[in-house]
Structures are given as structure tokens and as C-alpha cells.
Amino acid sequence: MHCVFCDIVRKKRSAQILFEDNSVLAFEDINPQAPVHVLVIPKKHIPTSLDIKEEDFPLISYLIETAGRIAREKGIAERGFRLVMNCNREAGQTVFHLHLHVLGGRSMHWPPG
Ligand code: 5GP
Ligand code: ZN
């Protein structure tokens, strides 16, 4: 099945990449919902959070640590930011390759829409 984020990992699709190593990639969201809106993804294709296996636990921890590092680099860590991982249709997941949204630079609302 075609995956737009795997295309970004393989450089078949361009993106504004902020960080990359062997296991994760962080890039600017194409349709930002806040002044800071970065996506952090594992290079491994994992469709949703329901598909995370025990062997992926270190990778998922590293994903969260990377998101925090991005927040610091973007200068929003102290003010606050939101990490979002949508799962399946009613949550609004549109790309079925696991990703963490790093959102910040404005006040966030609760409950979320
Ligand atoms: P979801 O709704 O699945 O949680 O989030 C998918 C996110 O990926 C959306 O915020 C959307 O704007 C972003 N997105 C979708 N396609 C692309 C793309 O080709 N490039 C980038 N940079 N972001 C994308
Ligand atoms: Zn993928």
C-alpha cells in the first residue's frame, strides 16, 4: 500500500526536514495548525499506535524524546506544547504511518476539537 510518509523517508517526496537519523525523522507539517507544527515519525512503517509491538518500545520512547528536543529547539518547551498521536478514523488519522504531532507557539484548548 502506498504511504506518503515512507515516500518522505525514502526521499521520493520532499519535506522540510529538521532532524534525521537511522530510526526517526522530524519534518514540518505541510498544513500547520499552529505556529510550530512538526511531525516526528519512525522510519519503520507502523500504521497506527495499535500496531506498536514490544520490540518497538525503545523506538517509541526515542520518538517522544525527539519530539521534546524539537520543542526545545523551536523555543516552545518552557511555554508548553502538545504532543498528539491520532489513531484511526474518529480521531482524525489521515496518514497511516505512525506520527507524533508537535504543536505549539499558541495557547492550546481543552477539550480538543
Ligand atoms: P493525521 O491527521 O494522520 O494525524 O496527520 C497527518 C498530518 O500529515 C496532517 O497534519 C497533514 O497536514 C500532514 N501531511 C500529510 N501529507 C503530508 C506531506 O506530504 N508532507 C508533509 N510535510 N505533511 C503531510
Ligand atoms: Zn509508511
Tab-separated table of N, CA and C and ligand atoms in Angstrom:
chain	number	residue	atom	x	y	z
A	1	MET	N	0.838	-1.190	0.000
A	1	MET	CA	0.000	0.000	0.000
A	1	MET	C	0.886	1.260	0.000
A	2	HIS	N	0.506	2.230	-0.782
A	2	HIS	CA	1.303	3.456	-0.877
A	2	HIS	C	1.259	4.244	0.427
A	3	CYS	N	2.406	4.747	0.838
A	3	CYS	CA	2.479	5.519	2.088
A	3	CYS	C	3.283	6.790	1.853
A	4	VAL	N	2.633	7.926	2.060
A	4	VAL	CA	3.256	9.225	1.791
A	4	VAL	C	4.456	9.477	2.728
A	5	PHE	N	4.378	8.994	3.966
A	5	PHE	CA	5.495	9.221	4.886
A	5	PHE	C	6.677	8.304	4.564
A	6	CYS	N	6.400	7.087	4.082
A	6	CYS	CA	7.506	6.243	3.602
A	6	CYS	C	8.182	6.919	2.406
A	7	ASP	N	7.400	7.598	1.577
A	7	ASP	CA	7.987	8.346	0.456
A	7	ASP	C	8.926	9.434	0.955
A	8	ILE	N	8.533	10.109	2.047
A	8	ILE	CA	9.394	11.153	2.621
A	8	ILE	C	10.663	10.519	3.200
A	9	VAL	N	10.505	9.384	3.881
A	9	VAL	CA	11.671	8.668	4.431
A	9	VAL	C	12.645	8.313	3.307
A	10	ARG	N	12.088	7.868	2.176
A	10	ARG	CA	12.937	7.419	1.057
A	10	ARG	C	13.344	8.551	0.121
A	11	LYS	N	12.968	9.782	0.495
A	11	LYS	CA	13.315	10.984	-0.293
A	11	LYS	C	12.677	10.965	-1.688
A	12	LYS	N	11.569	10.253	-1.796
A	12	LYS	CA	10.807	10.283	-3.050
A	12	LYS	C	9.835	11.458	-3.026
A	13	ARG	N	9.643	12.013	-1.849
A	13	ARG	CA	8.789	13.177	-1.675
A	13	ARG	C	9.538	14.162	-0.797
A	14	SER	N	9.497	15.440	-1.166
A	14	SER	CA	10.281	16.409	-0.411
A	14	SER	C	9.540	16.830	0.857
A	15	ALA	N	10.311	17.246	1.826
A	15	ALA	CA	9.765	17.764	3.084
A	15	ALA	C	10.842	18.641	3.712
A	16	GLN	N	10.391	19.553	4.578
A	16	GLN	CA	11.353	20.396	5.306
A	16	GLN	C	11.805	19.632	6.533
A	17	ILE	N	12.912	18.922	6.374
A	17	ILE	CA	13.397	18.037	7.429
A	17	ILE	C	14.188	18.818	8.473
A	18	LEU	N	13.840	18.591	9.742
A	18	LEU	CA	14.507	19.269	10.851
A	18	LEU	C	15.512	18.370	11.545
A	19	PHE	N	15.232	17.082	11.537
A	19	PHE	CA	16.128	16.122	12.187
A	19	PHE	C	15.957	14.762	11.537
A	20	GLU	N	17.084	14.075	11.384
A	20	GLU	CA	17.035	12.728	10.816
A	20	GLU	C	18.199	11.912	11.349
A	21	ASP	N	17.912	10.670	11.697
A	21	ASP	CA	18.984	9.707	11.966
A	21	ASP	C	18.519	8.351	11.448
A	22	ASN	N	19.105	7.273	11.947
A	22	ASN	CA	18.772	5.953	11.400
A	22	ASN	C	17.339	5.506	11.688
A	23	SER	N	16.767	6.015	12.758
A	23	SER	CA	15.467	5.464	13.165
A	23	SER	C	14.296	6.429	13.118
A	24	VAL	N	14.544	7.737	13.171
A	24	VAL	CA	13.426	8.694	13.172
A	24	VAL	C	13.677	9.855	12.208
A	25	LEU	N	12.580	10.541	11.906
A	25	LEU	CA	12.625	11.704	11.009
A	25	LEU	C	11.654	12.744	11.566
A	26	ALA	N	12.074	14.010	11.588
A	26	ALA	CA	11.189	15.099	12.015
A	26	ALA	C	11.121	16.120	10.890
A	27	PHE	N	9.913	16.516	10.531
A	27	PHE	CA	9.744	17.477	9.432
A	27	PHE	C	8.522	18.358	9.676
A	28	GLU	N	8.519	19.504	9.008
A	28	GLU	CA	7.415	20.464	9.143
A	28	GLU	C	6.142	19.886	8.530
A	29	ASP	N	5.010	20.047	9.247
A	29	ASP	CA	3.724	19.631	8.687
A	29	ASP	C	3.388	20.542	7.498
A	30	ILE	N	2.868	19.927	6.442
A	30	ILE	CA	2.557	20.667	5.214
A	30	ILE	C	1.374	21.624	5.406
A	31	ASN	N	0.571	21.365	6.411
A	31	ASN	CA	-0.634	22.171	6.665
A	31	ASN	C	-0.692	22.528	8.152
A	32	PRO	N	0.209	23.456	8.571
A	32	PRO	CA	0.389	23.701	10.009
A	32	PRO	C	-0.866	24.228	10.704
A	33	GLN	N	-1.130	23.673	11.883
A	33	GLN	CA	-2.297	24.069	12.686
A	33	GLN	C	-1.902	24.958	13.866
A	34	ALA	N	-0.639	25.321	13.934
A	34	ALA	CA	-0.122	26.184	14.999
A	34	ALA	C	1.193	26.768	14.479
A	35	PRO	N	1.696	27.849	15.142
A	35	PRO	CA	2.966	28.431	14.686
A	35	PRO	C	4.091	27.397	14.601
A	36	VAL	N	4.096	26.454	15.517
A	36	VAL	CA	5.014	25.306	15.415
A	36	VAL	C	4.161	24.054	15.203
A	37	HIS	N	4.415	23.368	14.114
A	37	HIS	CA	3.698	22.107	13.849
A	37	HIS	C	4.662	21.182	13.110
A	38	VAL	N	5.264	20.313	13.887
A	38	VAL	CA	6.277	19.394	13.367
A	38	VAL	C	5.767	17.967	13.535
A	39	LEU	N	6.072	17.115	12.587
A	39	LEU	CA	5.730	15.703	12.681
A	39	LEU	C	7.000	14.918	12.962
A	40	VAL	N	6.924	14.018	13.915
A	40	VAL	CA	8.055	13.141	14.221
A	40	VAL	C	7.594	11.714	13.949
A	41	ILE	N	8.325	11.035	13.084
A	41	ILE	CA	7.896	9.684	12.672
A	41	ILE	C	9.042	8.682	12.830
A	42	PRO	N	8.680	7.429	13.073
A	42	PRO	CA	9.707	6.386	12.973
A	42	PRO	C	9.941	6.101	11.495
A	43	LYS	N	11.150	5.755	11.127
A	43	LYS	CA	11.383	5.384	9.721
A	43	LYS	C	10.679	4.067	9.393
A	44	LYS	N	10.567	3.237	10.421
A	44	LYS	CA	9.847	1.976	10.251
A	44	LYS	C	8.365	2.261	10.013
A	45	HIS	N	7.767	1.549	9.060
A	45	HIS	CA	6.345	1.741	8.785
A	45	HIS	C	5.506	0.989	9.811
A	46	ILE	N	4.936	1.757	10.745
A	46	ILE	CA	3.986	1.229	11.739
A	46	ILE	C	2.691	1.996	11.463
A	47	PRO	N	1.591	1.332	11.082
A	47	PRO	CA	0.393	2.063	10.645
A	47	PRO	C	-0.253	2.938	11.730
A	48	THR	N	-0.493	2.356	12.914
A	48	THR	CA	-1.153	3.121	13.982
A	48	THR	C	-0.541	2.737	15.325
A	49	SER	N	-0.952	3.464	16.357
A	49	SER	CA	-0.447	3.154	17.703
A	49	SER	C	-0.875	1.753	18.143
A	50	LEU	N	-1.947	1.239	17.535
A	50	LEU	CA	-2.399	-0.121	17.881
A	50	LEU	C	-1.449	-1.196	17.356
A	51	ASP	N	-0.589	-0.799	16.433
A	51	ASP	CA	0.334	-1.764	15.812
A	51	ASP	C	1.720	-1.772	16.453
A	52	ILE	N	1.882	-0.998	17.531
A	52	ILE	CA	3.178	-0.953	18.224
A	52	ILE	C	3.404	-2.288	18.944
A	53	LYS	N	4.541	-2.889	18.678
A	53	LYS	CA	4.898	-4.162	19.319
A	53	LYS	C	5.929	-3.913	20.415
A	54	GLU	N	6.114	-4.909	21.257
A	54	GLU	CA	7.058	-4.754	22.371
A	54	GLU	C	8.448	-4.382	21.871
A	55	GLU	N	8.815	-4.945	20.735
A	55	GLU	CA	10.155	-4.668	20.183
A	55	GLU	C	10.301	-3.190	19.768
A	56	ASP	N	9.159	-2.498	19.608
A	56	ASP	CA	9.181	-1.085	19.199
A	56	ASP	C	9.284	-0.132	20.388
A	57	PHE	N	9.173	-0.631	21.614
A	57	PHE	CA	9.120	0.270	22.777
A	57	PHE	C	10.304	1.248	22.822
A	58	PRO	N	11.552	0.799	22.605
A	58	PRO	CA	12.659	1.773	22.623
A	58	PRO	C	12.510	2.839	21.534
A	59	LEU	N	12.013	2.427	20.379
A	59	LEU	CA	11.806	3.357	19.263
A	59	LEU	C	10.758	4.413	19.625
A	60	ILE	N	9.681	3.985	20.267
A	60	ILE	CA	8.605	4.916	20.635
A	60	ILE	C	9.099	5.884	21.717
A	61	SER	N	9.890	5.401	22.640
A	61	SER	CA	10.476	6.291	23.661
A	61	SER	C	11.366	7.330	22.989
A	62	TYR	N	12.122	6.877	22.033
A	62	TYR	CA	13.036	7.781	21.316
A	62	TYR	C	12.249	8.809	20.498
A	63	LEU	N	11.099	8.392	19.970
A	63	LEU	CA	10.226	9.309	19.223
A	63	LEU	C	9.782	10.464	20.124
A	64	ILE	N	9.396	10.112	21.351
A	64	ILE	CA	8.928	11.124	22.304
A	64	ILE	C	10.083	12.026	22.732
A	65	GLU	N	11.248	11.442	22.937
A	65	GLU	CA	12.425	12.245	23.306
A	65	GLU	C	12.794	13.194	22.181
A	66	THR	N	12.693	12.712	20.949
A	66	THR	CA	12.989	13.561	19.786
A	66	THR	C	12.003	14.719	19.704
A	67	ALA	N	10.742	14.437	19.970
A	67	ALA	CA	9.715	15.489	19.953
A	67	ALA	C	10.060	16.575	20.971
A	68	GLY	N	10.515	16.176	22.151
A	68	GLY	CA	10.904	17.140	23.175
A	68	GLY	C	12.102	17.978	22.749
A	69	ARG	N	13.036	17.333	22.104
A	69	ARG	CA	14.220	18.042	21.610
A	69	ARG	C	13.813	19.073	20.554
A	70	ILE	N	12.908	18.695	19.657
A	70	ILE	CA	12.407	19.623	18.636
A	70	ILE	C	11.723	20.818	19.318
A	71	ALA	N	10.918	20.531	20.348
A	71	ALA	CA	10.225	21.601	21.075
A	71	ALA	C	11.238	22.578	21.688
A	72	ARG	N	12.311	22.042	22.254
A	72	ARG	CA	13.359	22.908	22.817
A	72	ARG	C	13.992	23.759	21.724
A	73	GLU	N	14.337	23.114	20.626
A	73	GLU	CA	14.993	23.827	19.522
A	73	GLU	C	14.098	24.915	18.936
A	74	LYS	N	12.802	24.669	18.950
A	74	LYS	CA	11.840	25.646	18.429
A	74	LYS	C	11.485	26.721	19.457
A	75	GLY	N	12.002	26.548	20.687
A	75	GLY	CA	11.797	27.568	21.720
A	75	GLY	C	10.424	27.542	22.362
A	76	ILE	N	9.746	26.409	22.316
A	76	ILE	CA	8.403	26.333	22.907
A	76	ILE	C	8.337	25.386	24.109
A	77	ALA	N	9.484	24.815	24.479
A	77	ALA	CA	9.474	23.783	25.526
A	77	ALA	C	8.981	24.338	26.863
A	78	GLU	N	9.496	25.490	27.255
A	78	GLU	CA	9.143	26.034	28.565
A	78	GLU	C	7.718	26.563	28.585
A	79	ARG	N	7.302	27.227	27.500
A	79	ARG	CA	5.930	27.767	27.422
A	79	ARG	C	4.915	26.640	27.448
A	80	GLY	N	5.255	25.564	26.749
A	80	GLY	CA	4.359	24.416	26.670
A	80	GLY	C	4.035	24.073	25.241
A	81	PHE	N	3.769	22.826	25.040
A	81	PHE	CA	3.447	22.339	23.694
A	81	PHE	C	2.601	21.087	23.842
A	82	ARG	N	2.051	20.657	22.748
A	82	ARG	CA	1.185	19.472	22.786
A	82	ARG	C	1.708	18.404	21.847
A	83	LEU	N	1.736	17.179	22.345
A	83	LEU	CA	2.055	16.020	21.513
A	83	LEU	C	0.752	15.300	21.221
A	84	VAL	N	0.492	15.053	19.945
A	84	VAL	CA	-0.751	14.390	19.540
A	84	VAL	C	-0.415	13.195	18.669
A	85	MET	N	-1.067	12.077	18.972
A	85	MET	CA	-0.953	10.904	18.107
A	85	MET	C	-2.379	10.418	17.841
A	86	ASN	N	-2.890	10.733	16.665
A	86	ASN	CA	-4.247	10.321	16.306
A	86	ASN	C	-4.252	8.857	15.914
A	87	CYS	N	-5.286	8.164	16.327
A	87	CYS	CA	-5.408	6.746	15.970
A	87	CYS	C	-6.770	6.464	15.352
A	88	ASN	N	-6.727	6.106	14.080
A	88	ASN	CA	-7.925	5.700	13.324
A	88	ASN	C	-8.900	6.854	13.047
A	89	ARG	N	-9.987	6.515	12.414
A	89	ARG	CA	-10.840	7.488	11.726
A	89	ARG	C	-11.438	8.570	12.623
A	90	GLU	N	-12.083	8.194	13.706
A	90	GLU	CA	-12.779	9.211	14.509
A	90	GLU	C	-11.809	10.168	15.192
A	91	ALA	N	-10.572	9.747	15.358
A	91	ALA	CA	-9.555	10.649	15.927
A	91	ALA	C	-9.001	11.580	14.855
A	92	GLY	N	-9.294	11.282	13.598
A	92	GLY	CA	-8.840	12.142	12.507
A	92	GLY	C	-7.542	11.703	11.869
A	93	GLN	N	-7.146	10.448	12.095
A	93	GLN	CA	-5.907	9.985	11.454
A	93	GLN	C	-6.124	9.890	9.948
A	94	THR	N	-5.249	10.538	9.194
A	94	THR	CA	-5.365	10.533	7.730
A	94	THR	C	-4.171	9.857	7.069
A	95	VAL	N	-3.033	9.842	7.769
A	95	VAL	CA	-1.840	9.168	7.233
A	95	VAL	C	-1.550	7.979	8.143
A	96	PHE	N	-1.583	6.788	7.550
A	96	PHE	CA	-1.466	5.570	8.351
A	96	PHE	C	-0.021	5.080	8.411
A	97	HIS	N	0.808	5.984	8.895
A	97	HIS	CA	2.209	5.736	9.259
A	97	HIS	C	2.379	6.529	10.554
A	98	LEU	N	2.651	5.818	11.625
A	98	LEU	CA	2.698	6.424	12.960
A	98	LEU	C	3.428	7.769	12.961
A	99	HIS	N	2.825	8.763	13.605
A	99	HIS	CA	3.485	10.065	13.711
A	99	HIS	C	3.025	10.783	14.961
A	100	LEU	N	3.938	11.556	15.511
A	100	LEU	CA	3.642	12.432	16.645
A	100	LEU	C	3.587	13.845	16.111
A	101	HIS	N	2.489	14.539	16.392
A	101	HIS	CA	2.409	15.964	16.086
A	101	HIS	C	3.029	16.722	17.260
A	102	VAL	N	3.919	17.642	16.978
A	102	VAL	CA	4.440	18.566	17.988
A	102	VAL	C	3.828	19.923	17.673
A	103	LEU	N	2.917	20.369	18.529
A	103	LEU	CA	2.159	21.603	18.285
A	103	LEU	C	2.454	22.619	19.368
A	104	GLY	N	2.712	23.855	18.976
A	104	GLY	CA	2.964	24.884	19.972
A	104	GLY	C	3.096	26.258	19.361
A	105	GLY	N	3.432	27.213	20.238
A	105	GLY	CA	3.568	28.600	19.788
A	105	GLY	C	2.285	29.385	19.941
A	106	ARG	N	1.255	28.750	20.463
A	106	ARG	CA	-0.003	29.434	20.794
A	106	ARG	C	-0.667	28.651	21.931
A	107	SER	N	-1.677	29.269	22.557
A	107	SER	CA	-2.402	28.552	23.607
A	107	SER	C	-3.219	27.424	22.991
A	108	MET	N	-3.174	26.291	23.635
A	108	MET	CA	-3.943	25.131	23.173
A	108	MET	C	-5.245	25.049	23.971
A	109	HIS	N	-6.260	24.547	23.351
A	109	HIS	CA	-7.563	24.444	24.014
A	109	HIS	C	-7.789	23.033	24.541
A	110	TRP	N	-8.587	22.979	25.596
A	110	TRP	CA	-9.000	21.686	26.148
A	110	TRP	C	-10.449	21.784	26.565
A	111	PRO	N	-11.319	20.867	26.197
A	111	PRO	CA	-11.030	19.673	25.425
A	111	PRO	C	-10.695	19.988	23.975
A	112	PRO	N	-9.921	19.103	23.342
A	112	PRO	CA	-9.551	19.319	21.937
A	112	PRO	C	-10.774	19.138	21.045
A	113	GLY	N	-10.713	19.713	19.883
A	113	GLY	CA	-11.859	19.651	18.960
A	113	GLY	C	-12.004	18.296	18.309
B	1	5GP	P1	-3.083	12.797	10.979
B	1	5GP	O1	-4.381	13.512	10.625
B	1	5GP	O2	-2.956	11.496	10.250
B	1	5GP	O3	-2.866	12.683	12.460
B	1	5GP	O4	-1.938	13.764	10.498
B	1	5GP	C1	-1.376	13.731	9.236
B	1	5GP	C2	-0.615	15.013	9.066
B	1	5GP	O5	0.281	14.874	7.987
B	1	5GP	C3	-1.520	16.213	8.741
B	1	5GP	O6	-1.301	17.224	9.711
B	1	5GP	C4	-1.068	16.639	7.356
B	1	5GP	O7	-1.077	18.043	7.173
B	1	5GP	C5	0.325	16.064	7.250
B	1	5GP	N1	0.734	15.683	5.911
B	1	5GP	C6	0.020	14.928	5.039
B	1	5GP	N2	0.707	14.749	3.899
B	1	5GP	C7	1.897	15.399	4.072
B	1	5GP	C8	3.033	15.575	3.232
B	1	5GP	O8	3.119	15.094	2.107
B	1	5GP	N3	4.058	16.305	3.733
B	1	5GP	C9	4.015	16.854	4.991
B	1	5GP	N4	5.075	17.563	5.380
B	1	5GP	N5	2.960	16.701	5.807
B	1	5GP	C10	1.907	15.989	5.348
B	2	ZN	ZN	4.880	4.360	5.817
